[in-house]
Coordinates of C-alpha atoms and ligand atoms in Angstrom, one line a residue:
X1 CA -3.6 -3.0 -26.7
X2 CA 0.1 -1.9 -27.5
X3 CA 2.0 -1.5 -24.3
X4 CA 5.4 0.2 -23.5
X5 CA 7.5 1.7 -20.6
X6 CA 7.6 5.3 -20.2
X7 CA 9.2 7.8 -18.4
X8 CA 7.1 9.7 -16.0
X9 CA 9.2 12.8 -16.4
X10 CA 6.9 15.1 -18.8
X11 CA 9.9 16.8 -20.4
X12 CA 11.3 13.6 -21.6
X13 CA 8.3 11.0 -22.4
X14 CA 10.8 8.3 -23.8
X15 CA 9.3 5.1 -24.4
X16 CA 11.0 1.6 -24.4
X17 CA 9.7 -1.9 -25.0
X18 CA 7.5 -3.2 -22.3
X19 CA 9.7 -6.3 -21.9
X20 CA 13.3 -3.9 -21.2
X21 CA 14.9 -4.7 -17.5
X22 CA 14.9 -1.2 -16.3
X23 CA 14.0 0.6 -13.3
X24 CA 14.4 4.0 -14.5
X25 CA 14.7 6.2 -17.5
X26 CA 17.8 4.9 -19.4
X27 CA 17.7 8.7 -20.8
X28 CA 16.8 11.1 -18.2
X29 CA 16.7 8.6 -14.6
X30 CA 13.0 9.3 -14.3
X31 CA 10.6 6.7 -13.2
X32 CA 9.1 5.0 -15.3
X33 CA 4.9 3.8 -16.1
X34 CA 3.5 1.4 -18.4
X35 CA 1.3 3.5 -21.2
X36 CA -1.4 1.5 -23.1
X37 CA -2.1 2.7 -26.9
X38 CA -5.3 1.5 -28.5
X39 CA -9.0 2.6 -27.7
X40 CA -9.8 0.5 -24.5
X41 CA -13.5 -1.2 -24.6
X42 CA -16.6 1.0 -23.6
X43 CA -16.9 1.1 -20.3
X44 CA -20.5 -0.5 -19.8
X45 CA -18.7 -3.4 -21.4
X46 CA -16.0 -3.1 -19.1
X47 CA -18.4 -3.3 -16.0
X48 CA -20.7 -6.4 -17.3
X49 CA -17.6 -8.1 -18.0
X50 CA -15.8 -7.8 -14.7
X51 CA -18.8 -8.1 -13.0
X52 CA -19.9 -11.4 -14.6
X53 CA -16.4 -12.6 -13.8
X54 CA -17.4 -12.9 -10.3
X55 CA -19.5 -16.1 -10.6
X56 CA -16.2 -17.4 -12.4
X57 CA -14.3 -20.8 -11.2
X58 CA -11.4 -19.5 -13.3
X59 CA -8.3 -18.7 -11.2
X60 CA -7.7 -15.5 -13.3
X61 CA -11.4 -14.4 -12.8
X62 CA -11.4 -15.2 -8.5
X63 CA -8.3 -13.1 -8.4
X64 CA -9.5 -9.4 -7.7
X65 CA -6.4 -8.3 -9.9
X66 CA -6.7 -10.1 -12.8
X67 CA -10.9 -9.6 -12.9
X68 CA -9.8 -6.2 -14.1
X69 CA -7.1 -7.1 -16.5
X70 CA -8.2 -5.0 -19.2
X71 CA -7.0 -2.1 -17.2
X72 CA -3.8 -3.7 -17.0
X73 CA -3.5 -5.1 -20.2
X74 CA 1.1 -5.8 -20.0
X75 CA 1.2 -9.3 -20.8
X76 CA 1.0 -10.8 -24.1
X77 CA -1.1 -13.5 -22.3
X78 CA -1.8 -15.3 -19.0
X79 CA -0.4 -18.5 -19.0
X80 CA 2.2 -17.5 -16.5
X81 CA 0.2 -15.9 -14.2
X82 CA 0.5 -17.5 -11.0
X83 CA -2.5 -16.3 -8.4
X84 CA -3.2 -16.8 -4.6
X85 CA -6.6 -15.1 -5.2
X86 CA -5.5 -11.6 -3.7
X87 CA -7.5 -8.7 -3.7
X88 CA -11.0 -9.1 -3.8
X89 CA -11.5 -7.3 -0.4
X90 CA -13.9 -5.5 1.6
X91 CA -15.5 -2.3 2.5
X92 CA -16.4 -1.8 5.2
X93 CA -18.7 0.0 7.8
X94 CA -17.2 1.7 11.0
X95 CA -19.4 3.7 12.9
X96 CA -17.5 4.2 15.7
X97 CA -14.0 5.1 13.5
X98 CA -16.2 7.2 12.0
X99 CA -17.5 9.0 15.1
X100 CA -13.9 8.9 16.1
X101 CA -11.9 10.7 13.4
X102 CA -15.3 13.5 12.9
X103 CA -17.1 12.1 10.6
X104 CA -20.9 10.9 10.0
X105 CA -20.1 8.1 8.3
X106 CA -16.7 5.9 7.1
X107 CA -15.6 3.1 5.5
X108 CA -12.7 1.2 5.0
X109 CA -11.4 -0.8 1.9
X110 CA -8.9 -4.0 3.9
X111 CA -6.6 -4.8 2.0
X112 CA -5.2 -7.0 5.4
X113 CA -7.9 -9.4 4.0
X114 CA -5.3 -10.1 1.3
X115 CA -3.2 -14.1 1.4
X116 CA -0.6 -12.3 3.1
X117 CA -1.8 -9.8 4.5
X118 CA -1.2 -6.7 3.1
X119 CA -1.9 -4.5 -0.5
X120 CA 1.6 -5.8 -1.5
X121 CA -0.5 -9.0 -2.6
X122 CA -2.1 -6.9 -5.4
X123 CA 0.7 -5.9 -7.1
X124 CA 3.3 -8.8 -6.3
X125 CA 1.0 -11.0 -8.5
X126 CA 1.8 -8.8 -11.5
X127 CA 5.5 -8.4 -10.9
X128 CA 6.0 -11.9 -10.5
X129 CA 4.5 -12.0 -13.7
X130 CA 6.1 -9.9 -15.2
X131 CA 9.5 -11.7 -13.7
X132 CA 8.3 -15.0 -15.3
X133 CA 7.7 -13.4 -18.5
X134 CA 11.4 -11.6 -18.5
X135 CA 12.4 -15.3 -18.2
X136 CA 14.1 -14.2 -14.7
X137 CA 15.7 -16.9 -11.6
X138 CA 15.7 -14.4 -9.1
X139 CA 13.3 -11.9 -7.4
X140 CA 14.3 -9.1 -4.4
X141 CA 13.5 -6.6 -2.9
X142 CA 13.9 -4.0 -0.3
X143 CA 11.3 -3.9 2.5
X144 CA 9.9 -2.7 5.3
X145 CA 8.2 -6.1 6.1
X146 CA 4.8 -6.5 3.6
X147 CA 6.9 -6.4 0.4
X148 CA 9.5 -9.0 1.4
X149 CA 6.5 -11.2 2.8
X150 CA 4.4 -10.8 -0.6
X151 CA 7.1 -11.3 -2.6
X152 CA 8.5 -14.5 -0.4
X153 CA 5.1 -15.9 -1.5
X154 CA 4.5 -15.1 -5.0
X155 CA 8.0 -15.9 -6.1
X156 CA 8.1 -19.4 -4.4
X157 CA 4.5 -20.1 -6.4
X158 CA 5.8 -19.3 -9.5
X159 CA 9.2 -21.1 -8.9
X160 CA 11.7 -17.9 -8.6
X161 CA 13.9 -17.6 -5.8
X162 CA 13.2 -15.1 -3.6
X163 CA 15.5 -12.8 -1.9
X164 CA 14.6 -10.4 0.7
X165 CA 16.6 -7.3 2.4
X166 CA 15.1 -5.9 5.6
X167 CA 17.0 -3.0 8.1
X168 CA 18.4 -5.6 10.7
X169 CA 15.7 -4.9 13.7
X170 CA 13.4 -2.9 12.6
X171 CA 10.5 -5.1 10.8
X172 CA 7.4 -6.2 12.7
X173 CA 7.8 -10.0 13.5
X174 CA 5.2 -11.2 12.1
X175 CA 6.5 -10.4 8.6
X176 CA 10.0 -11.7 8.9
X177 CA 8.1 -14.7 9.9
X178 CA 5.9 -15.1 6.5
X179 CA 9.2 -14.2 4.9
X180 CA 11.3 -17.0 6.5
X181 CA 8.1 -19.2 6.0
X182 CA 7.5 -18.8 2.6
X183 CA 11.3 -19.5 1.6
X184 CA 13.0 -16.4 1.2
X185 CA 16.7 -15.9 1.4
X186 CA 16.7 -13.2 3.8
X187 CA 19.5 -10.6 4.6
X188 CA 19.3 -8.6 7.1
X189 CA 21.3 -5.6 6.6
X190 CA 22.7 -3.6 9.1
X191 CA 21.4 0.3 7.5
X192 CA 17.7 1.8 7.2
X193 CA 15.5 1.0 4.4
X194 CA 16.6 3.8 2.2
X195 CA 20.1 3.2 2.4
X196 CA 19.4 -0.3 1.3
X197 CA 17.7 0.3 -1.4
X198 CA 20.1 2.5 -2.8
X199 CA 22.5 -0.7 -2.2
X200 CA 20.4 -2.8 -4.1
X201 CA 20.0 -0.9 -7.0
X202 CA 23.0 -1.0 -7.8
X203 CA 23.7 -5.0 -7.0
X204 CA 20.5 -5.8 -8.9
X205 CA 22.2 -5.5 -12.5
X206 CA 25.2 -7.3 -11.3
X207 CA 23.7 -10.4 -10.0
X208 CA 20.9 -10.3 -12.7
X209 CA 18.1 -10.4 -9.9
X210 CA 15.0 -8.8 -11.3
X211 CA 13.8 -5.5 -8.5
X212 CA 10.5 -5.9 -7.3
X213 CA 9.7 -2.7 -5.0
X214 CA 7.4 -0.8 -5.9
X215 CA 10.1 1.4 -8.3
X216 CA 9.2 -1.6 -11.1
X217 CA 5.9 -0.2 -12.7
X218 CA 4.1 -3.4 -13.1
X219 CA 3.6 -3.4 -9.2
X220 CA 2.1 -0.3 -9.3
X221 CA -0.3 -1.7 -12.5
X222 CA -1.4 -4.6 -9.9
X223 CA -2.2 -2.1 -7.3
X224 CA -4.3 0.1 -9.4
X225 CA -7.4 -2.7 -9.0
X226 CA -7.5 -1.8 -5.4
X227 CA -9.4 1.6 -6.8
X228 CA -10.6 -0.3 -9.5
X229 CA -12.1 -2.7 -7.3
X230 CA -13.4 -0.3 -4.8
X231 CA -15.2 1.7 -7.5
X232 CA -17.0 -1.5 -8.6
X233 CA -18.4 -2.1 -5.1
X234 CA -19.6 1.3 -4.9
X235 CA -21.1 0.5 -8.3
X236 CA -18.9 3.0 -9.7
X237 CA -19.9 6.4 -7.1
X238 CA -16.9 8.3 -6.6
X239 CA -16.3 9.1 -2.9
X240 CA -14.9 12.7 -1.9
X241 CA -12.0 11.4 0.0
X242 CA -9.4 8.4 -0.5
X243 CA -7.2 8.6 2.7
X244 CA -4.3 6.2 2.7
X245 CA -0.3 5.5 4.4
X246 CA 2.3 7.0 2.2
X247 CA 5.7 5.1 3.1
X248 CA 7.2 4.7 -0.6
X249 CA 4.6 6.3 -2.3
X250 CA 3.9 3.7 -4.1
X251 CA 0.2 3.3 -3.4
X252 CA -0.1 7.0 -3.7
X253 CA 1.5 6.9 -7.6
X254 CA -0.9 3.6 -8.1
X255 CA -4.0 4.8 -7.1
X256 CA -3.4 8.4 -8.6
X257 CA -2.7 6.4 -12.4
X258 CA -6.2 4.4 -11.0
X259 CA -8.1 7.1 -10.9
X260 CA -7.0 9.3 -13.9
X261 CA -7.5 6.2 -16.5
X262 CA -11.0 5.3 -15.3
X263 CA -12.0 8.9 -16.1
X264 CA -10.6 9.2 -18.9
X265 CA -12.4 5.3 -19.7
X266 CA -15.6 6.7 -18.7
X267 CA -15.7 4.2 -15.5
X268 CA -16.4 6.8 -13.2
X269 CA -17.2 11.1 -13.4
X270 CA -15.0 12.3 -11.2
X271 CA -11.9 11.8 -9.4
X272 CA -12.0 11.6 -5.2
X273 CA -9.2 13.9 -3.6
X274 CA -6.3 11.8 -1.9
X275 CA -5.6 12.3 1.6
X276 CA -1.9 11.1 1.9
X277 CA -0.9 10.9 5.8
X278 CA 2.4 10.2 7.3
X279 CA 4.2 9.7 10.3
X280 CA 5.2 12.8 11.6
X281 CA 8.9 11.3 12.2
X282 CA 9.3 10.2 8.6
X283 CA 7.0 12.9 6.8
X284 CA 9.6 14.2 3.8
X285 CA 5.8 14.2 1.4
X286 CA 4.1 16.2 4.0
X287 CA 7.9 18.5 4.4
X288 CA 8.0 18.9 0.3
X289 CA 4.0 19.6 -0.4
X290 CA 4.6 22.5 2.2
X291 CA 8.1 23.7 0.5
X292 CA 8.5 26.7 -1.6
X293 CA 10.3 24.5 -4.2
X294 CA 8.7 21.2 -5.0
X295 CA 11.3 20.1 -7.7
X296 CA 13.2 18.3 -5.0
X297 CA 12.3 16.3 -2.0
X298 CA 13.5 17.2 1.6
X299 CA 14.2 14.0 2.6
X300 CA 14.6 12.6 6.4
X301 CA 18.1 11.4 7.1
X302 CA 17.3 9.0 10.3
X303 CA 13.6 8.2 9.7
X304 CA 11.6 7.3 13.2
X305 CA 8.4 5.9 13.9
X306 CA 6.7 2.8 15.6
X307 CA 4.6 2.3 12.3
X308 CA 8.0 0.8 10.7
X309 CA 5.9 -0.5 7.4
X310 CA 6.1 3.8 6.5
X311 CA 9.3 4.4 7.9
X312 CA 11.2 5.8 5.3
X313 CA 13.3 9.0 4.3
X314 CA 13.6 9.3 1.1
X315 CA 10.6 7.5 -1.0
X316 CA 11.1 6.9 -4.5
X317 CA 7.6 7.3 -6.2
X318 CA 7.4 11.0 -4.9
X319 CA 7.2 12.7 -8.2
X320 CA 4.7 10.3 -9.3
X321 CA 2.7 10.9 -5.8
X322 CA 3.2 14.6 -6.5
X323 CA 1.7 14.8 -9.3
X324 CA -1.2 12.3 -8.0
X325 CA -1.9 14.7 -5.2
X326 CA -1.6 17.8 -7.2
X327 CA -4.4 16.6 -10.2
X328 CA -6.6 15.3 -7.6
X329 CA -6.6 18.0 -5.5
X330 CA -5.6 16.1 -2.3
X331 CA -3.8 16.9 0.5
X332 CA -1.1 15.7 2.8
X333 CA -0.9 15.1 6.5
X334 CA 1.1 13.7 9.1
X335 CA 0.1 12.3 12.6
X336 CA 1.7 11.8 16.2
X337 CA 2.7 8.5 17.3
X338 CA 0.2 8.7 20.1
X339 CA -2.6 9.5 17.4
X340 CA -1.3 6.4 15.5
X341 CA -1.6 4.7 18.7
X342 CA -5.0 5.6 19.6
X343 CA -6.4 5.0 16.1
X344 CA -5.4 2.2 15.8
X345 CA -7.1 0.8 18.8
X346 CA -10.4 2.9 17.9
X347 CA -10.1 0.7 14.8
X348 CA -9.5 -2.4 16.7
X349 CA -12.6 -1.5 18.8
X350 CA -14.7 -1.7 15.3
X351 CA -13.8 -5.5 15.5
X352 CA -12.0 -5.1 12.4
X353 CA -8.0 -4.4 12.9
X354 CA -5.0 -3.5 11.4
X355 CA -1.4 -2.8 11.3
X356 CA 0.4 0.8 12.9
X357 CA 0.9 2.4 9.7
X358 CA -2.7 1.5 8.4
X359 CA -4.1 3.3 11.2
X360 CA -2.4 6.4 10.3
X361 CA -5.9 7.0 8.1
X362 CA -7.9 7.3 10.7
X363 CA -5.5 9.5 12.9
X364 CA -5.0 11.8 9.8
X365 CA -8.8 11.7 9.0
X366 CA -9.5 13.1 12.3
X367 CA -6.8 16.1 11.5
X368 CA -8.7 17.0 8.6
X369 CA -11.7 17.0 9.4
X370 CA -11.0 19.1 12.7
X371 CA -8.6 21.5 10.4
X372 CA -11.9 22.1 8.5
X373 CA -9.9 20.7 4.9
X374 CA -12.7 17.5 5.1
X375 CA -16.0 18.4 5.8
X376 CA -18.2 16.3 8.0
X377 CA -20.5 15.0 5.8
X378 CA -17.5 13.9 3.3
X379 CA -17.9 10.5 1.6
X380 CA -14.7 9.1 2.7
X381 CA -13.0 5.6 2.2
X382 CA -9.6 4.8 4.1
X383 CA -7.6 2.4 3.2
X384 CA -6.5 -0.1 6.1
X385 CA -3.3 -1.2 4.3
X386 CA -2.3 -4.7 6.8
X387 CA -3.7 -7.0 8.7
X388 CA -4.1 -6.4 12.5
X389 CA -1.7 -9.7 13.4
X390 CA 1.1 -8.0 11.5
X391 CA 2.5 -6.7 14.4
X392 CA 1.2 -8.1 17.6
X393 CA 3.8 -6.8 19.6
X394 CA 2.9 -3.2 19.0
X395 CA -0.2 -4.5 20.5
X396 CA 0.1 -5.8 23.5
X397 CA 2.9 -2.7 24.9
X398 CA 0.1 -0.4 23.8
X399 CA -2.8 -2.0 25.7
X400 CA -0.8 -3.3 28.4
X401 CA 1.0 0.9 29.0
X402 CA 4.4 -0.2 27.8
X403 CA 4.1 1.1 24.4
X404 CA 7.6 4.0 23.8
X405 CA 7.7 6.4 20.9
X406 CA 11.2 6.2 19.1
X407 CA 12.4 9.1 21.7
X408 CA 11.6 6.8 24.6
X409 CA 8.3 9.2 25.5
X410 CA 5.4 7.1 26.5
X411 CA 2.3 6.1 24.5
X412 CA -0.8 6.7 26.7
X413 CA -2.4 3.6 26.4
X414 CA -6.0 6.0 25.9
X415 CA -8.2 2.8 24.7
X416 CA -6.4 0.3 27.1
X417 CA -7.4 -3.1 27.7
X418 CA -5.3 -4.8 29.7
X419 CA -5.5 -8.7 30.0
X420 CA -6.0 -9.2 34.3
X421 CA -4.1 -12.2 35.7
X422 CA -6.8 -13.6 38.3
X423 CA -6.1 -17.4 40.5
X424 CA -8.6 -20.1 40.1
X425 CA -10.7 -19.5 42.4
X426 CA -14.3 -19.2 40.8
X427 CA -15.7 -16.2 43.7
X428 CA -13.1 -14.1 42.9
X429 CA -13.7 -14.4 39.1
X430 CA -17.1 -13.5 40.1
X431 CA -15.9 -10.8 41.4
X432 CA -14.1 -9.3 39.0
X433 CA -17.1 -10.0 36.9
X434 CA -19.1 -8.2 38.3
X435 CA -21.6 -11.3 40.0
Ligands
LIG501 N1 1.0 0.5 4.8 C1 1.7 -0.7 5.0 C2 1.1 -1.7 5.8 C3 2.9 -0.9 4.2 O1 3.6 -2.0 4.4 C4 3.4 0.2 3.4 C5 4.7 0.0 2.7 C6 2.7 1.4 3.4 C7 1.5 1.5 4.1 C8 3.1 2.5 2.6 O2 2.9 2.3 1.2 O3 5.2 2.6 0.3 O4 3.2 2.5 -1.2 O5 3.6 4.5 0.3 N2 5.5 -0.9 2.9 C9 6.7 -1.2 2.1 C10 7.3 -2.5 2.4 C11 7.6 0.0 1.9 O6 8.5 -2.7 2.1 O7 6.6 -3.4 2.8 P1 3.8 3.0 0.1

């Protein structure tokens, strides 16, 4: 397979080497995708191979990334691929979510299951890479928390330095831990995510550090085998839904580029609708999908919401999500702190977990399918984005009543459980026990 950079926009279609340090379209500033040319292998090929990969010692072959690397085919080989066996996660049943948000039946792909924690994991291992490959030092990136963690982690196995840049005060703790753990050097800039980024951009070509958000396409070629990997497990049934976060839009653009090459490899017959939901204080997607003119995004100056891994104005990959939404016929929603809240728990409740902005899913599922837009009986898969102890914090105010929305409203804690402080005295822990 020949592979090259190419600008997403469709009325410029330039193509560069694969191996050219840019972000964007040196012609036109449009984002930019790795395009394959050659005829890929038939897909029942495909499907033996990747599935006999699974009783595999290789590294390359555990990692539920690199199982699928003929549909990321951007390396002229693997030798400087550096794995922590991410991916490989799994679906899972959740009656009661599914009661919950409508529904007869739901399941959700984790991608908490992954080293650190979160998606990031599937595409960090390919930009790190991709980074070794460019024969680059240093690795940053901007973050809401997951990215910097994921990228702390892969860049210190491969031997890059990491350097992280989180908005001072607003990241979940538990990910400026794994950051600070894993060896990042780790700024923490007084301004919101999007301002940083723009700030970065622009210091990236001046310090030679290579930019691993999710702008850098090979990222977004690592996160593809989340849908890759979630086809295989249904043994290649499409569902009718994929509901996921949109922050960045990243995941949106990936799983959108997912789904349109395994149709057109023959891997599956037809493409699910995405159900992109947002917070309803950082919902520019959501603002622009309902706008008269969709050539420009209406983004959200000050950004608010308690699910700070999606808190974020201005996202990047829009006009790749936009067109992911559009040719799959999907949908965008946006959801209520309190609904984030209550989710969230509902999902805790299934014993399984996960992070604010995961939980969004479920909250937005429940929209739709009360709306009417997802029927009852939908075959839906949501994807739980980070793991539950990503933001313990968030936890314990919600079940505990001290939980606030960014305006200082509130959350109701409506699936409360409340740890009870009791002496030691064995009758009256009886008592409260109920013998
Ligand atoms: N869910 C979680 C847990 C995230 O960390 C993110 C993004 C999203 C959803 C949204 O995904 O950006 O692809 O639309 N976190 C980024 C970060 C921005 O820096 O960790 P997206």
């Amino acid at each position: 397979m020949h592979a090259e950079l190419a600008c997403f926009e469709e009325r410029c279609r330039a193509r560069f080497p694969i191996d050219e340090v840019i972000y964007n379209c040196p012609r036109c500033g449009g984002l930019l995708e790795a395009v394959y040319d050659g005829a890929p292998q038939p897909a029942a090929e495909l499907r033996a191979l990747w599935r006999a990969r699974r009783t595999s010692n290789a590294p390359l072959d555990q990692s539920g990334v690199w199982r699928f690397r003929e549909i990321i085919p951007f390396l002229p080989d693997y030798r400087g691929v550096v794995t922590l066996r991410e991916g490989d996660t799994p679906l899972l049943e959740a009656p009661r979510a599914a009661e919950y948000g409508g529904l007869d039946r739901l399941v959700f792909k984790h991608q908490g299951y992954n080293p650190t924690g979160s998606f990031k994991d599937n595409g960090m291992t390919c930009g790190a890479a991709q980074a070794l490959r460019l024969g680059m030092r240093r690795v940053a990136c901007v973050s809401t928390g997951n990215t910097s963690a994921s990228m702390a982690a892969y860049a210190s196995a491969a031997g890059l330095q990491p350097v992280v840049f989180i908005p001072h005060g607003n990241i979940a703790y538990g990910k400026l831990a794994q950051a600070l753990e894993y060896g990042a050097l780790t700024l923490q800039v007084e301004a919101n995510f999007d301002q940083i980024l723009a700030l970065v951009m622009r210091l990236a070509e001046r310090l030679g550090i290579y930019l691993l958000n999710s702008i850098n396409p090979f990222r977004i070629e690592g996160q593809k085998t989340i849908m890759v990997e979630m086809m295989e497990q249904r043994d290649w049934r499409s569902p009718d839904w994929v509901a996921l976060p949109g922050g960045n839009l990243g995941n949106t653009s990936a799983f959108g580029k997912a789904l349109r090459e395994m149709l057109r490899m023959g891997l599956i017959d037809r493409m699910p609708r995405l159900a992109v939901i947002q917070a309803e204080g950082s919902a520019p997607f959501y603002d622009l999908m309902r706008a008269a003119d969709r050539s420009r995004l209406p983004r959200v100056e000050h950004p608010l919401t308690l699910a700070t891994a999606i808190r974020i104005g201005d996202p990047v990959s829009w006009p790749k999500a936009l067109h992911e939404v559009t040719v799959s016929g999907g949908v965008v929603e946006k959801v209520s702190e309190q609904e984030i809240a209550d989710a969230k728990a509902v999902i805790g409740r299934c014993g399984i977990g996960c992070e604010p902005a995961s939980a969004a899913t479920l909250a937005g599922i429940r929209k739709l399918v009360s709306a009417g837009i997802m029927r009852a009986d939908a075959d839906v898969v949501a994807v739980l984005t980070g793991n539950v102890l990503k933001d313990p914090d968030y936890i314990y105010r919600y079940h505990t009543g001290e939980l606030e929305d960014p305006a200082g409203n509130r959350i109701a804690p409506n699936f409360g459980n409340r740890p009870l402080v009791v002496p030691n005295d064995p009758d009256r822990i009886a008592e409260v026990l109920g013998g």
